[in-house]
mmCIF file of C-alpha atoms in Angstrom:
data_model
loop_
_atom_site.group_PDB
_atom_site.id
_atom_site.type_symbol
_atom_site.label_atom_id
_atom_site.label_comp_id
_atom_site.label_asym_id
_atom_site.label_seq_id
_atom_site.Cartn_x
_atom_site.Cartn_y
_atom_site.Cartn_z
ATOM 1 C CA MET A 1 -37.650 28.188 -21.252
ATOM 2 C CA ASN A 2 -33.904 27.254 -22.531
ATOM 3 C CA GLU A 3 -32.483 23.536 -20.263
ATOM 4 C CA LYS A 4 -28.693 22.895 -19.989
ATOM 5 C CA ASP A 5 -27.498 20.320 -17.668
ATOM 6 C CA ILE A 6 -25.113 22.583 -15.350
ATOM 7 C CA LEU A 7 -24.156 25.920 -13.461
ATOM 8 C CA ILE A 8 -20.763 26.193 -11.607
ATOM 9 C CA VAL A 9 -20.715 29.593 -9.484
ATOM 10 C CA ASP A 10 -18.091 30.469 -8.401
ATOM 11 C CA ASP A 11 -15.585 33.793 -8.127
ATOM 12 C CA ASP A 12 -12.586 31.717 -8.754
ATOM 13 C CA ILE A 13 -12.177 32.266 -12.772
ATOM 14 C CA ASP A 14 -9.526 29.799 -13.745
ATOM 15 C CA LEU A 15 -10.694 26.985 -11.871
ATOM 16 C CA SER A 16 -13.990 28.152 -12.834
ATOM 17 C CA ASN A 17 -12.720 27.654 -16.505
ATOM 18 C CA ILE A 18 -11.434 24.508 -16.391
ATOM 19 C CA THR A 19 -14.257 22.851 -14.762
ATOM 20 C CA LYS A 20 -16.379 23.976 -17.714
ATOM 21 C CA ASP A 21 -14.027 22.871 -19.968
ATOM 22 C CA VAL A 22 -13.543 19.137 -18.453
ATOM 23 C CA LEU A 23 -17.122 19.236 -18.325
ATOM 24 C CA ASP A 24 -18.248 20.065 -21.641
ATOM 25 C CA ASP A 25 -16.055 17.823 -22.860
ATOM 26 C CA TYR A 26 -17.688 14.621 -21.073
ATOM 27 C CA GLY A 27 -21.195 15.888 -22.653
ATOM 28 C CA TYR A 28 -22.456 18.398 -20.106
ATOM 29 C CA THR A 29 -23.985 22.029 -21.114
ATOM 30 C CA THR A 30 -22.491 24.423 -18.825
ATOM 31 C CA ASP A 31 -22.646 27.723 -17.581
ATOM 32 C CA ILE A 32 -20.596 30.172 -15.315
ATOM 33 C CA ALA A 33 -21.687 33.201 -12.950
ATOM 34 C CA HIS A 34 -18.661 34.664 -11.302
ATOM 35 C CA ARG A 35 -21.152 37.005 -8.986
ATOM 36 C CA PHE A 36 -24.174 36.172 -6.893
ATOM 37 C CA TYR A 37 -26.733 38.292 -8.871
ATOM 38 C CA ASP A 38 -25.296 36.911 -12.337
ATOM 39 C CA ALA A 39 -26.474 33.506 -10.947
ATOM 40 C CA LEU A 40 -29.643 34.200 -9.919
ATOM 41 C CA ASN A 41 -30.170 36.093 -13.363
ATOM 42 C CA LYS A 42 -29.131 32.662 -14.991
ATOM 43 C CA MET A 43 -31.472 30.999 -12.775
ATOM 44 C CA GLU A 44 -34.304 32.915 -14.462
ATOM 45 C CA GLN A 45 -33.110 32.663 -18.194
ATOM 46 C CA TYR A 46 -32.039 28.974 -18.035
ATOM 47 C CA THR A 47 -33.395 25.741 -16.148
ATOM 48 C CA TYR A 48 -30.301 23.479 -15.033
ATOM 49 C CA ARG A 49 -30.213 20.130 -13.450
ATOM 50 C CA LEU A 50 -27.093 20.635 -11.251
ATOM 51 C CA LEU A 51 -25.451 23.577 -9.286
ATOM 52 C CA ILE A 52 -21.451 23.639 -8.502
ATOM 53 C CA LEU A 53 -21.855 26.324 -6.172
ATOM 54 C CA ASP A 54 -19.034 27.796 -4.096
ATOM 55 C CA ILE A 55 -19.528 29.067 -0.933
ATOM 56 C CA ASN A 56 -17.833 32.452 -1.020
ATOM 57 C CA LEU A 57 -18.889 34.784 -3.737
ATOM 58 C CA PRO A 58 -18.479 38.963 -4.376
ATOM 59 C CA GLU A 59 -22.396 40.674 -3.567
ATOM 60 C CA GLY A 60 -23.218 37.439 -1.103
ATOM 61 C CA ASN A 61 -22.636 33.899 0.052
ATOM 62 C CA GLY A 62 -23.080 30.319 -1.072
ATOM 63 C CA PHE A 63 -25.378 29.852 1.965
ATOM 64 C CA GLU A 64 -27.275 32.339 0.825
ATOM 65 C CA PHE A 65 -28.043 31.198 -2.725
ATOM 66 C CA CYS A 66 -28.832 27.591 -1.786
ATOM 67 C CA GLU A 67 -31.390 29.240 0.722
ATOM 68 C CA HIS A 68 -33.060 31.284 -2.494
ATOM 69 C CA ILE A 69 -32.878 28.524 -3.927
ATOM 70 C CA ARG A 70 -34.447 26.253 -2.008
ATOM 71 C CA LYS A 71 -37.603 28.234 -1.451
ATOM 72 C CA GLU A 72 -38.255 27.192 -5.480
ATOM 73 C CA SER A 73 -35.875 24.609 -6.313
ATOM 74 C CA ASN A 74 -35.083 21.054 -5.099
ATOM 75 C CA ILE A 75 -32.587 21.606 -8.192
ATOM 76 C CA PRO A 76 -29.064 19.048 -6.903
ATOM 77 C CA ILE A 77 -26.920 21.350 -5.422
ATOM 78 C CA LEU A 78 -22.937 20.257 -4.837
ATOM 79 C CA PHE A 79 -21.201 22.674 -2.745
ATOM 80 C CA ILE A 80 -17.670 23.658 -3.329
ATOM 81 C CA SER A 81 -15.079 25.432 -0.806
ATOM 82 C CA ALA A 82 -12.141 26.031 0.238
ATOM 83 C CA ARG A 83 -13.317 26.293 3.508
ATOM 84 C CA THR A 84 -13.224 22.270 4.873
ATOM 85 C CA SER A 85 -13.689 23.487 8.540
ATOM 86 C CA SER A 86 -16.523 20.703 9.655
ATOM 87 C CA ASP A 87 -19.422 23.412 10.860
ATOM 88 C CA ASP A 88 -18.897 24.634 7.295
ATOM 89 C CA LYS A 89 -19.451 20.951 5.548
ATOM 90 C CA VAL A 90 -22.447 20.783 8.475
ATOM 91 C CA LYS A 91 -23.977 23.677 7.193
ATOM 92 C CA ALA A 92 -23.923 23.476 3.192
ATOM 93 C CA LEU A 93 -25.797 19.981 3.952
ATOM 94 C CA GLU A 94 -28.733 21.306 6.463
ATOM 95 C CA ILE A 95 -29.629 24.011 4.227
ATOM 96 C CA GLY A 96 -30.272 21.748 1.508
ATOM 97 C CA GLY A 97 -26.965 21.123 -0.040
ATOM 98 C CA ASP A 98 -26.971 17.230 -1.295
ATOM 99 C CA ASP A 99 -22.848 16.961 -1.513
ATOM 100 C CA TYR A 100 -19.522 19.001 -0.449
ATOM 101 C CA LEU A 101 -16.199 19.094 -2.510
ATOM 102 C CA SER A 102 -13.123 20.894 -0.953
ATOM 103 C CA LYS A 103 -10.700 23.174 -2.366
ATOM 104 C CA PRO A 104 -8.500 22.248 -4.960
ATOM 105 C CA TYR A 105 -10.303 19.539 -5.705
ATOM 106 C CA GLN A 106 -9.346 16.960 -8.359
ATOM 107 C CA LEU A 107 -11.667 17.603 -11.501
ATOM 108 C CA GLN A 108 -11.525 13.185 -11.672
ATOM 109 C CA GLU A 109 -13.315 13.047 -8.581
ATOM 110 C CA LEU A 110 -15.313 16.480 -9.368
ATOM 111 C CA LEU A 111 -16.236 14.492 -12.234
ATOM 112 C CA ALA A 112 -17.373 11.266 -10.780
ATOM 113 C CA ARG A 113 -19.549 13.541 -8.296
ATOM 114 C CA VAL A 114 -21.659 15.197 -10.805
ATOM 115 C CA ASN A 115 -22.040 11.637 -12.769
ATOM 116 C CA ALA A 116 -23.367 10.567 -9.492
ATOM 117 C CA GLN A 117 -25.732 13.406 -8.552
ATOM 118 C CA MET A 118 -27.181 13.062 -12.653
ATOM 119 C CA ARG A 119 -27.808 9.327 -12.164
ATOM 120 C CA ARG A 120 -29.186 9.518 -8.620
ATOM 121 C CA ASN A 121 -31.612 12.398 -9.425
ATOM 122 C CA TYR A 122 -32.202 11.862 -13.473
ATOM 123 C CA ASP A 123 -31.588 8.457 -14.179
ATOM 124 C CA PHE A 124 -29.058 10.832 -16.254
ATOM 125 C CA LYS A 125 -26.114 8.879 -18.351
ATOM 126 C CA LYS A 126 -26.684 5.466 -16.891
ATOM 127 C CA SER A 127 -23.538 3.469 -15.671
ATOM 128 C CA GLU A 128 -21.461 1.403 -18.633
ATOM 129 C CA VAL A 129 -18.634 -0.922 -17.411
ATOM 130 C CA LEU A 130 -15.904 -2.174 -19.671
ATOM 131 C CA LYS A 131 -13.801 -5.131 -18.599
ATOM 132 C CA ASN A 132 -11.099 -7.401 -19.514
ATOM 133 C CA GLY A 133 -10.073 -9.986 -17.273
ATOM 134 C CA ASP A 134 -9.481 -8.636 -14.029
ATOM 135 C CA LEU A 135 -9.712 -5.291 -15.132
ATOM 136 C CA GLN A 136 -12.925 -3.145 -14.710
ATOM 137 C CA LEU A 137 -13.434 0.479 -16.015
ATOM 138 C CA ASP A 138 -16.802 2.268 -14.916
ATOM 139 C CA VAL A 139 -17.272 5.264 -18.211
ATOM 140 C CA ASN A 140 -19.596 7.278 -16.410
ATOM 141 C CA ALA A 141 -18.422 6.806 -12.092
ATOM 142 C CA ARG A 142 -14.941 7.043 -13.857
ATOM 143 C CA THR A 143 -13.247 4.307 -11.982
ATOM 144 C CA VAL A 144 -10.886 1.673 -12.636
ATOM 145 C CA THR A 145 -10.384 -1.743 -10.219
ATOM 146 C CA VAL A 146 -8.168 -4.163 -10.852
ATOM 147 C CA ASN A 147 -8.622 -7.446 -8.601
ATOM 148 C CA ASP A 148 -10.750 -5.240 -7.089
ATOM 149 C CA LYS A 149 -8.491 -2.989 -6.236
ATOM 150 C CA ASN A 150 -9.647 0.466 -6.971
ATOM 151 C CA ILE A 151 -6.863 2.224 -9.439
ATOM 152 C CA THR A 152 -6.313 6.228 -10.010
ATOM 153 C CA LEU A 153 -6.054 7.472 -13.163
ATOM 154 C CA SER A 154 -5.941 10.918 -14.048
ATOM 155 C CA LEU A 155 -8.161 12.307 -16.706
ATOM 156 C CA ARG A 156 -5.957 11.992 -19.750
ATOM 157 C CA GLU A 157 -4.895 8.248 -18.609
ATOM 158 C CA PHE A 158 -8.305 7.015 -17.717
ATOM 159 C CA ASP A 159 -9.305 8.545 -21.323
ATOM 160 C CA ILE A 160 -6.120 6.595 -22.930
ATOM 161 C CA LEU A 161 -7.530 3.596 -20.999
ATOM 162 C CA GLU A 162 -11.734 3.731 -22.110
ATOM 163 C CA TYR A 163 -9.859 3.506 -25.579
ATOM 164 C CA PHE A 164 -8.213 0.809 -25.248
ATOM 165 C CA MET A 165 -11.104 -1.142 -23.854
ATOM 166 C CA ARG A 166 -13.367 -0.108 -26.369
ATOM 167 C CA HIS A 167 -10.579 -1.356 -29.257
ATOM 168 C CA ILE A 168 -9.637 -5.017 -27.342
ATOM 169 C CA ASN A 169 -7.856 -6.469 -30.472
ATOM 170 C CA GLN A 170 -7.131 -3.976 -32.384
ATOM 171 C CA THR A 171 -3.733 -2.722 -33.350
ATOM 172 C CA ILE A 172 -4.060 1.040 -32.468
ATOM 173 C CA HIS A 173 -1.836 3.706 -34.535
ATOM 174 C CA LYS A 174 -0.379 6.423 -31.584
ATOM 175 C CA GLU A 175 -1.541 8.910 -34.118
ATOM 176 C CA ALA A 176 -5.136 7.558 -34.096
ATOM 177 C CA LEU A 177 -5.090 6.890 -30.298
ATOM 178 C CA PHE A 178 -3.243 10.297 -30.089
ATOM 179 C CA ASN A 179 -6.659 12.105 -32.103
ATOM 180 C CA ALA A 180 -8.877 10.326 -30.118
ATOM 181 C CA VAL A 181 -7.450 11.502 -26.376
ATOM 182 C CA TRP A 182 -5.653 15.004 -27.558
ATOM 183 C CA GLY A 183 -8.089 16.222 -30.353
ATOM 184 C CA SER A 184 -6.105 17.052 -33.940
ATOM 185 C CA ASN A 185 -5.373 20.097 -32.975
ATOM 186 C CA SER A 186 -3.880 19.859 -30.081
ATOM 187 C CA ASP A 187 -0.509 21.915 -29.296
ATOM 188 C CA THR A 188 0.499 19.032 -26.877
ATOM 189 C CA GLU A 189 3.595 16.702 -28.063
ATOM 190 C CA ILE A 190 2.751 13.327 -29.591
ATOM 191 C CA SER A 191 5.210 11.960 -27.751
ATOM 192 C CA THR A 192 3.219 12.454 -24.266
ATOM 193 C CA LEU A 193 1.946 9.594 -24.907
ATOM 194 C CA ALA A 194 3.954 6.963 -24.537
ATOM 195 C CA VAL A 195 4.432 9.180 -20.947
ATOM 196 C CA HIS A 196 1.140 8.541 -20.096
ATOM 197 C CA ILE A 197 1.063 4.775 -21.283
ATOM 198 C CA ARG A 198 4.154 4.073 -19.362
ATOM 199 C CA TRP A 199 1.663 5.741 -16.088
ATOM 200 C CA ILE A 200 -0.820 3.110 -16.832
ATOM 201 C CA ARG A 201 0.450 -0.315 -17.352
ATOM 202 C CA GLU A 202 2.823 0.755 -14.001
ATOM 203 C CA LYS A 203 -0.882 1.336 -12.324
ATOM 204 C CA ILE A 204 -2.298 -1.596 -13.704
ATOM 205 C CA GLU A 205 -0.004 -3.933 -14.687
ATOM 206 C CA ASN A 206 1.631 -6.751 -12.383
ATOM 207 C CA ASP A 207 4.954 -6.521 -13.913
ATOM 208 C CA PRO A 208 4.782 -2.986 -15.987
ATOM 209 C CA THR A 209 8.280 -3.751 -17.857
ATOM 210 C CA ASN A 210 6.644 -7.071 -19.295
ATOM 211 C CA PRO A 211 2.770 -6.119 -20.367
ATOM 212 C CA VAL A 212 0.134 -8.141 -20.669
ATOM 213 C CA TYR A 213 -3.040 -5.804 -21.076
ATOM 214 C CA ILE A 214 -1.073 -3.104 -23.191
ATOM 215 C CA THR A 215 1.926 -4.237 -26.050
ATOM 216 C CA THR A 216 3.826 -2.123 -27.967
ATOM 217 C CA ILE A 217 3.582 -2.899 -31.838
ATOM 218 C CA TRP A 218 6.697 -1.761 -32.893
ATOM 219 C CA ARG A 219 6.903 1.358 -35.132
ATOM 220 C CA VAL A 220 3.074 1.458 -35.457
ATOM 221 C CA GLY A 221 1.466 2.057 -32.122
ATOM 222 C CA TYR A 222 -0.401 -0.175 -29.187
ATOM 223 C CA ARG A 223 -2.750 -3.164 -28.668
ATOM 224 C CA MET A 224 -4.483 -4.473 -25.719
ATOM 225 C CA GLU A 225 -4.850 -7.925 -25.697
ATOM 226 C CA LYS A 226 -8.031 -9.771 -24.523
ATOM 227 C CA MET A 227 -7.729 -11.420 -21.575
ATOM 228 C CA ASN A 228 -9.407 -14.717 -19.944
ATOM 229 C CA GLU A 229 -12.664 -14.179 -17.859
ATOM 230 C CA LYS A 230 -11.665 -15.287 -14.318
#
C-alpha cells in the first residue's frame, strides 16, 4: 500500500490548502479530504503517519471519525477545531486524540505540533539545533531563544534566520537569500526581504539600530557574524 505522511481532514478548503502548502514546503507528503467518507476512502488507499482532523465535517464529525479509526489504527490524531469548549477538548483526547489545536491557529504552531507528534511516534525528523552565541534555533521544533528567552518568529522570519545560521560569517547576496526563502519564481517584491530582516532584528538584537548578529553589507546583502560562545 502507498504511504504518505499526513492526511488533513477539514471542510475549510482555503485553510486546508494553505496548511498543505506549508507542510509540503517542509518536506511532508500531504493529502486533503473535505468530507467524512472521502477521508475514509483515502485511509483505505494510503497508509498515513498522522491525521489532522477537524470536528465539524459534512456527512459526520471528527469524533465519529476518530472512534472509527481507533478500532483499527493507533495513528496519531491532531484535532483542529473552532470549537474551543473544554468539554470538546476533553472528549477529543478521551476518545483517542493525541493533541488539540483551536482555530484560528498559527501555522508555525501547527507545524511545531506536527513535528512533535512525528518525533514522538516515529523518531521522525530528529532535532537539529543551530547555535550562535546566545542565539539558539531548533530546526525541527521551529523554536528560537535568545539568552534562554523564547522568541516568536513568523514562518518567513524563521526561514531567513535559519539560512543565516547555516551560513555564519558568509556574505549573502540579497537575491540569493530571497530565492532561498521565497523561491526564484515568487511574485513577492524583493524589497520585502529588508522588512523581514528589520523585524528579525527587533526580536533578537539588544539594539536593533546597531545590530551585532545580522549586519548589512552595503549594496551587496547581509552577513551573520560569528558570536563568542557563552
